[in-house]
PDB file of C-alpha atoms in Angstrom:
ATOM      1  CA  UNK Z  35       6.412   2.567 -17.441  1.00 53.00           C
ATOM      2  CA  UNK Z  36       6.422   3.585 -13.893  1.00 76.00           C
ATOM      3  CA  UNK Z  37       3.839   2.333 -11.228  1.00 83.00           C
ATOM      4  CA  UNK Z  38       2.140   4.740  -8.949  1.00 88.00           C
ATOM      5  CA  UNK Z  39       1.232   3.345  -5.826  1.00 92.00           C
ATOM      6  CA  UNK Z  40      -0.660   5.235  -2.664  1.00 93.00           C
ATOM      7  CA  UNK Z  41      -1.138   4.078   0.691  1.00 95.00           C
ATOM      8  CA  UNK Z  42      -4.114   5.180   2.567  1.00 95.00           C
ATOM      9  CA  UNK Z  43      -6.345   4.440   5.333  1.00 95.00           C
ATOM     10  CA  UNK Z  44     -10.798   3.722   5.378  1.00 95.00           C
ATOM     11  CA  UNK Z  45     -13.011   2.186   7.625  1.00 95.00           C
ATOM     12  CA  UNK Z  46     -13.659  -0.868   5.422  1.00 96.00           C
ATOM     13  CA  UNK Z  47     -13.481  -1.972   1.575  1.00 95.00           C
ATOM     14  CA  UNK Z  48     -17.341  -1.124   1.082  1.00 94.00           C
ATOM     15  CA  UNK Z  49     -16.408   2.670   1.551  1.00 92.00           C
ATOM     16  CA  UNK Z  50     -13.466   2.438  -0.423  1.00 92.00           C
ATOM     17  CA  UNK Z  51     -15.441   0.966  -3.407  1.00 92.00           C
ATOM     18  CA  UNK Z  52     -18.278   3.708  -2.971  1.00 89.00           C
ATOM     19  CA  UNK Z  53     -15.685   6.248  -3.217  1.00 88.00           C
ATOM     20  CA  UNK Z  54     -14.077   4.693  -6.165  1.00 87.00           C
ATOM     21  CA  UNK Z  55     -17.412   4.312  -8.057  1.00 85.00           C
ATOM     22  CA  UNK Z  56     -17.278   7.742  -7.298  1.00 83.00           C
ATOM     23  CA  UNK Z  57     -14.667   8.647  -9.306  1.00 78.00           C
ATOM     24  CA  UNK Z  58     -13.974   5.861 -11.898  1.00 74.00           C
ATOM     25  CA  UNK Z  59     -11.391   4.213 -10.058  1.00 73.00           C
ATOM     26  CA  UNK Z  60      -9.079   7.420  -9.396  1.00 77.00           C
ATOM     27  CA  UNK Z  61      -8.360   7.759  -5.642  1.00 76.00           C
ATOM     28  CA  UNK Z  62      -9.651  10.514  -4.092  1.00 72.00           C
ATOM     29  CA  UNK Z  63      -7.565  13.191  -3.320  1.00 68.00           C
ATOM     30  CA  UNK Z  64      -5.609  13.275  -0.066  1.00 69.00           C
ATOM     31  CA  UNK Z  65      -7.235  15.687   2.348  1.00 59.00           C
ATOM     32  CA  UNK Z  66      -9.122  16.180   5.416  1.00 51.00           C
ATOM     33  CA  UNK Z  67     -11.032  13.215   6.422  1.00 55.00           C
ATOM     34  CA  UNK Z  68     -14.031  14.962   7.283  1.00 51.00           C
ATOM     35  CA  UNK Z  69     -14.202  16.323   3.745  1.00 58.00           C
ATOM     36  CA  UNK Z  70     -14.629  12.858   1.991  1.00 60.00           C
ATOM     37  CA  UNK Z  71     -10.967  12.584   0.820  1.00 72.00           C
ATOM     38  CA  UNK Z  72      -8.931   9.799   2.072  1.00 88.00           C
ATOM     39  CA  UNK Z  73      -5.906  10.143   4.405  1.00 91.00           C
ATOM     40  CA  UNK Z  74      -3.152   8.788   2.699  1.00 93.00           C
ATOM     41  CA  UNK Z  75       0.390   8.758   1.798  1.00 93.00           C
ATOM     42  CA  UNK Z  76       1.806   9.145  -2.036  1.00 91.00           C
ATOM     43  CA  UNK Z  77       4.760   6.317  -2.403  1.00 91.00           C
ATOM     44  CA  UNK Z  78       5.428   6.027  -5.880  1.00 86.00           C
ATOM     45  CA  UNK Z  79       7.004   2.508  -6.638  1.00 86.00           C
ATOM     46  CA  UNK Z  80       6.472   1.277  -3.547  1.00 92.00           C
ATOM     47  CA  UNK Z  81       4.586  -1.852  -3.858  1.00 91.00           C
ATOM     48  CA  UNK Z  82       2.829  -3.780  -0.993  1.00 93.00           C
ATOM     49  CA  UNK Z  83       4.524  -7.541  -1.667  1.00 91.00           C
ATOM     50  CA  UNK Z  84       8.359  -6.518  -2.355  1.00 90.00           C
ATOM     51  CA  UNK Z  85       9.077  -2.751  -1.465  1.00 91.00           C
ATOM     52  CA  UNK Z  86       6.822  -2.239   1.801  1.00 93.00           C
ATOM     53  CA  UNK Z  87       7.424  -5.721   2.513  1.00 93.00           C
ATOM     54  CA  UNK Z  88      11.047  -5.233   3.339  1.00 90.00           C
ATOM     55  CA  UNK Z  89      10.553  -2.539   6.064  1.00 91.00           C
ATOM     56  CA  UNK Z  90       7.888  -4.496   7.546  1.00 93.00           C
ATOM     57  CA  UNK Z  91      10.265  -7.480   7.816  1.00 92.00           C
ATOM     58  CA  UNK Z  92      13.235  -5.010   9.196  1.00 89.00           C
ATOM     59  CA  UNK Z  93      11.017  -3.676  11.876  1.00 90.00           C
ATOM     60  CA  UNK Z  94       9.778  -7.180  12.897  1.00 90.00           C
ATOM     61  CA  UNK Z  95      13.278  -8.447  12.907  1.00 88.00           C
ATOM     62  CA  UNK Z  96      12.997 -11.051  10.610  1.00 91.00           C
ATOM     63  CA  UNK Z  97      13.864 -12.098   6.575  1.00 92.00           C
ATOM     64  CA  UNK Z  98      11.550 -10.888   4.192  1.00 91.00           C
ATOM     65  CA  UNK Z  99       9.662 -13.061   2.546  1.00 93.00           C
ATOM     66  CA  UNK Z 100       7.195 -12.547  -0.740  1.00 92.00           C
ATOM     67  CA  UNK Z 101       3.882 -13.283   1.974  1.00 93.00           C
ATOM     68  CA  UNK Z 102       4.849 -11.187   4.173  1.00 94.00           C
ATOM     69  CA  UNK Z 103       2.355  -8.645   3.475  1.00 96.00           C
ATOM     70  CA  UNK Z 104      -1.152 -10.196   3.317  1.00 96.00           C
ATOM     71  CA  UNK Z 105      -3.137  -8.357   0.845  1.00 96.00           C
ATOM     72  CA  UNK Z 106      -6.931  -8.896  -0.493  1.00 95.00           C
ATOM     73  CA  UNK Z 107      -8.130  -7.193  -3.764  1.00 94.00           C
ATOM     74  CA  UNK Z 108     -10.977  -4.755  -3.331  1.00 94.00           C
ATOM     75  CA  UNK Z 109     -10.775  -2.666  -6.477  1.00 91.00           C
ATOM     76  CA  UNK Z 110     -11.751  -3.768  -9.509  1.00 87.00           C
ATOM     77  CA  UNK Z 111     -14.890  -5.203  -8.349  1.00 85.00           C
ATOM     78  CA  UNK Z 112     -15.606  -7.560 -11.277  1.00 78.00           C
ATOM     79  CA  UNK Z 113     -14.726 -11.420 -11.049  1.00 74.00           C
ATOM     80  CA  UNK Z 114     -10.495 -11.403 -11.725  1.00 73.00           C
ATOM     81  CA  UNK Z 115      -9.948 -13.765 -14.660  1.00 70.00           C
ATOM     82  CA  UNK Z 116      -8.121 -16.970 -13.968  1.00 70.00           C
ATOM     83  CA  UNK Z 117      -4.458 -17.650 -15.160  1.00 71.00           C
ATOM     84  CA  UNK Z 118      -5.582 -18.747 -18.295  1.00 68.00           C
ATOM     85  CA  UNK Z 119      -7.846 -15.653 -18.934  1.00 63.00           C
ATOM     86  CA  UNK Z 120      -9.561 -14.441 -21.011  1.00 59.00           C
ATOM     87  CA  UNK Z 121      -7.962 -11.467 -20.422  1.00 62.00           C
ATOM     88  CA  UNK Z 122      -9.206  -8.331 -22.821  1.00 66.00           C
ATOM     89  CA  UNK Z 123      -7.092  -5.847 -22.619  1.00 68.00           C
ATOM     90  CA  UNK Z 124      -9.882  -3.444 -22.034  1.00 67.00           C
ATOM     91  CA  UNK Z 125     -10.716  -5.236 -18.983  1.00 70.00           C
ATOM     92  CA  UNK Z 126     -10.329  -3.549 -15.703  1.00 68.00           C
ATOM     93  CA  UNK Z 127      -8.076  -6.515 -14.402  1.00 67.00           C
ATOM     94  CA  UNK Z 128      -5.572  -5.432 -17.087  1.00 73.00           C
ATOM     95  CA  UNK Z 129      -6.010  -1.767 -17.420  1.00 75.00           C
ATOM     96  CA  UNK Z 130      -6.247  -0.804 -13.514  1.00 76.00           C
ATOM     97  CA  UNK Z 131      -6.190   1.097 -11.303  1.00 89.00           C
ATOM     98  CA  UNK Z 132      -6.184  -1.378  -8.695  1.00 91.00           C
ATOM     99  CA  UNK Z 133      -6.625  -1.333  -4.918  1.00 94.00           C
ATOM    100  CA  UNK Z 134      -5.671  -4.130  -2.458  1.00 96.00           C
ATOM    101  CA  UNK Z 135      -6.424  -4.268   1.011  1.00 97.00           C
ATOM    102  CA  UNK Z 136      -3.672  -4.734   4.031  1.00 98.00           C
ATOM    103  CA  UNK Z 137      -3.274  -7.004   6.619  1.00 97.00           C
ATOM    104  CA  UNK Z 138      -3.542  -5.907   9.990  1.00 97.00           C
ATOM    105  CA  UNK Z 139      -0.462  -7.256  10.718  1.00 96.00           C
ATOM    106  CA  UNK Z 140       1.526  -5.432   8.269  1.00 97.00           C
ATOM    107  CA  UNK Z 141      -0.828  -2.288   9.957  1.00 98.00           C
ATOM    108  CA  UNK Z 142       0.169  -3.160  13.400  1.00 97.00           C
ATOM    109  CA  UNK Z 143       3.745  -4.226  12.474  1.00 96.00           C
ATOM    110  CA  UNK Z 144       4.228  -0.458  11.128  1.00 96.00           C
ATOM    111  CA  UNK Z 145       2.227   1.178  13.844  1.00 97.00           C
ATOM    112  CA  UNK Z 146       4.275  -0.332  16.610  1.00 94.00           C
ATOM    113  CA  UNK Z 147       7.334   0.503  14.992  1.00 93.00           C
ATOM    114  CA  UNK Z 148       9.407   2.012  18.038  1.00 90.00           C
ATOM    115  CA  UNK Z 149      10.769   5.315  16.991  1.00 89.00           C
ATOM    116  CA  UNK Z 150      14.330   4.201  18.182  1.00 89.00           C
ATOM    117  CA  UNK Z 151      14.056   1.315  15.699  1.00 86.00           C
ATOM    118  CA  UNK Z 152      13.130   3.596  12.845  1.00 91.00           C
ATOM    119  CA  UNK Z 153      16.410   4.631  11.283  1.00 92.00           C
ATOM    120  CA  UNK Z 154      17.828   0.855  11.602  1.00 89.00           C
ATOM    121  CA  UNK Z 155      14.887  -0.269   9.417  1.00 89.00           C
ATOM    122  CA  UNK Z 156      15.038   2.462   6.924  1.00 91.00           C
ATOM    123  CA  UNK Z 157      18.898   1.867   6.512  1.00 91.00           C
ATOM    124  CA  UNK Z 158      17.712  -1.993   5.707  1.00 87.00           C
ATOM    125  CA  UNK Z 159      15.344  -0.784   3.484  1.00 89.00           C
ATOM    126  CA  UNK Z 160      17.126   1.281   1.668  1.00 90.00           C
ATOM    127  CA  UNK Z 161      19.967  -1.708   0.877  1.00 87.00           C
ATOM    128  CA  UNK Z 162      17.010  -3.212  -0.937  1.00 85.00           C
ATOM    129  CA  UNK Z 163      17.883  -3.503  -5.063  1.00 86.00           C
ATOM    130  CA  UNK Z 164      14.657  -1.781  -5.355  1.00 86.00           C
ATOM    131  CA  UNK Z 165      16.006   1.732  -4.414  1.00 86.00           C
ATOM    132  CA  UNK Z 166      19.089   0.965  -5.987  1.00 84.00           C
ATOM    133  CA  UNK Z 167      21.505   2.218  -3.217  1.00 81.00           C
ATOM    134  CA  UNK Z 168      19.171   4.913  -2.097  1.00 89.00           C
ATOM    135  CA  UNK Z 169      20.448   7.235   0.537  1.00 93.00           C
ATOM    136  CA  UNK Z 170      18.459   6.293   3.978  1.00 93.00           C
ATOM    137  CA  UNK Z 171      18.288   9.526   4.668  1.00 94.00           C
ATOM    138  CA  UNK Z 172      16.081  10.136   1.591  1.00 93.00           C
ATOM    139  CA  UNK Z 173      13.657   7.389   2.493  1.00 93.00           C
ATOM    140  CA  UNK Z 174      13.104   8.498   6.080  1.00 94.00           C
ATOM    141  CA  UNK Z 175      10.146  11.085   5.532  1.00 95.00           C
ATOM    142  CA  UNK Z 176       8.568   8.386   3.533  1.00 94.00           C
ATOM    143  CA  UNK Z 177       8.976   5.506   6.171  1.00 94.00           C
ATOM    144  CA  UNK Z 178       7.761   8.157   8.799  1.00 95.00           C
ATOM    145  CA  UNK Z 179       4.672   9.262   6.536  1.00 95.00           C
ATOM    146  CA  UNK Z 180       3.470   5.074   6.141  1.00 96.00           C
ATOM    147  CA  UNK Z 181       4.154   4.743  10.142  1.00 96.00           C
ATOM    148  CA  UNK Z 182       2.198   7.853  10.824  1.00 96.00           C
ATOM    149  CA  UNK Z 183      -0.654   6.652   8.496  1.00 96.00           C
ATOM    150  CA  UNK Z 184      -0.644   3.346  10.285  1.00 97.00           C
ATOM    151  CA  UNK Z 185      -0.742   4.565  13.595  1.00 97.00           C
ATOM    152  CA  UNK Z 186      -3.547   6.607  12.753  1.00 96.00           C
ATOM    153  CA  UNK Z 187      -5.432   3.821  10.882  1.00 97.00           C
ATOM    154  CA  UNK Z 188      -5.250   1.603  13.808  1.00 98.00           C
ATOM    155  CA  UNK Z 189      -6.201   4.108  16.592  1.00 97.00           C
ATOM    156  CA  UNK Z 190      -9.387   4.898  14.549  1.00 96.00           C
ATOM    157  CA  UNK Z 191     -10.183   1.135  13.622  1.00 97.00           C
ATOM    158  CA  UNK Z 192      -9.205   1.366  10.125  1.00 97.00           C
ATOM    159  CA  UNK Z 193      -7.616  -0.956   7.531  1.00 97.00           C
ATOM    160  CA  UNK Z 194      -4.495   0.306   5.151  1.00 97.00           C
ATOM    161  CA  UNK Z 195      -4.903  -0.005   1.446  1.00 97.00           C
ATOM    162  CA  UNK Z 196      -2.937   0.273  -1.727  1.00 96.00           C
ATOM    163  CA  UNK Z 197      -3.802   2.236  -4.466  1.00 93.00           C
ATOM    164  CA  UNK Z 198      -1.854   0.893  -7.658  1.00 92.00           C
ATOM    165  CA  UNK Z 199      -1.978   2.468 -11.404  1.00 89.00           C
ATOM    166  CA  UNK Z 200       0.754   2.134 -14.229  1.00 83.00           C
TER     167      UNK Z 200
END
């Protein structure tokens, strides 16, 4: 089973929740922001904690760690069960989709990535075991898309979000 992840920008969590309520949790298509769609990047298999955290660490020139990318749950809006449950198979926290708001430090690290540092960061990213020896040239467009998205979010005073679905 694959994990689908999309990154997008929005003014705040309330705007994200309103959009997801209209679509029953599906992420509205990316498009012109004025059309009500989110501006975003499809990034299959790029979870915020591990896979996105690695280029963020490379850009910051620091070691990757599990808590590098701060996240706050936004969706589902129902209370999250504790570690001991109850976990119902039909419960939204069990089935998804899920949306998290990324911390501004992640947005800013990506937005501030100097164009001259991107190739080295992508080369380090390609070495991650999650990419199974991917060619950095294949990851470069994805990295550039995420960086451009972060730059647009910061310029607009918006936050970055990750939509996750199984």
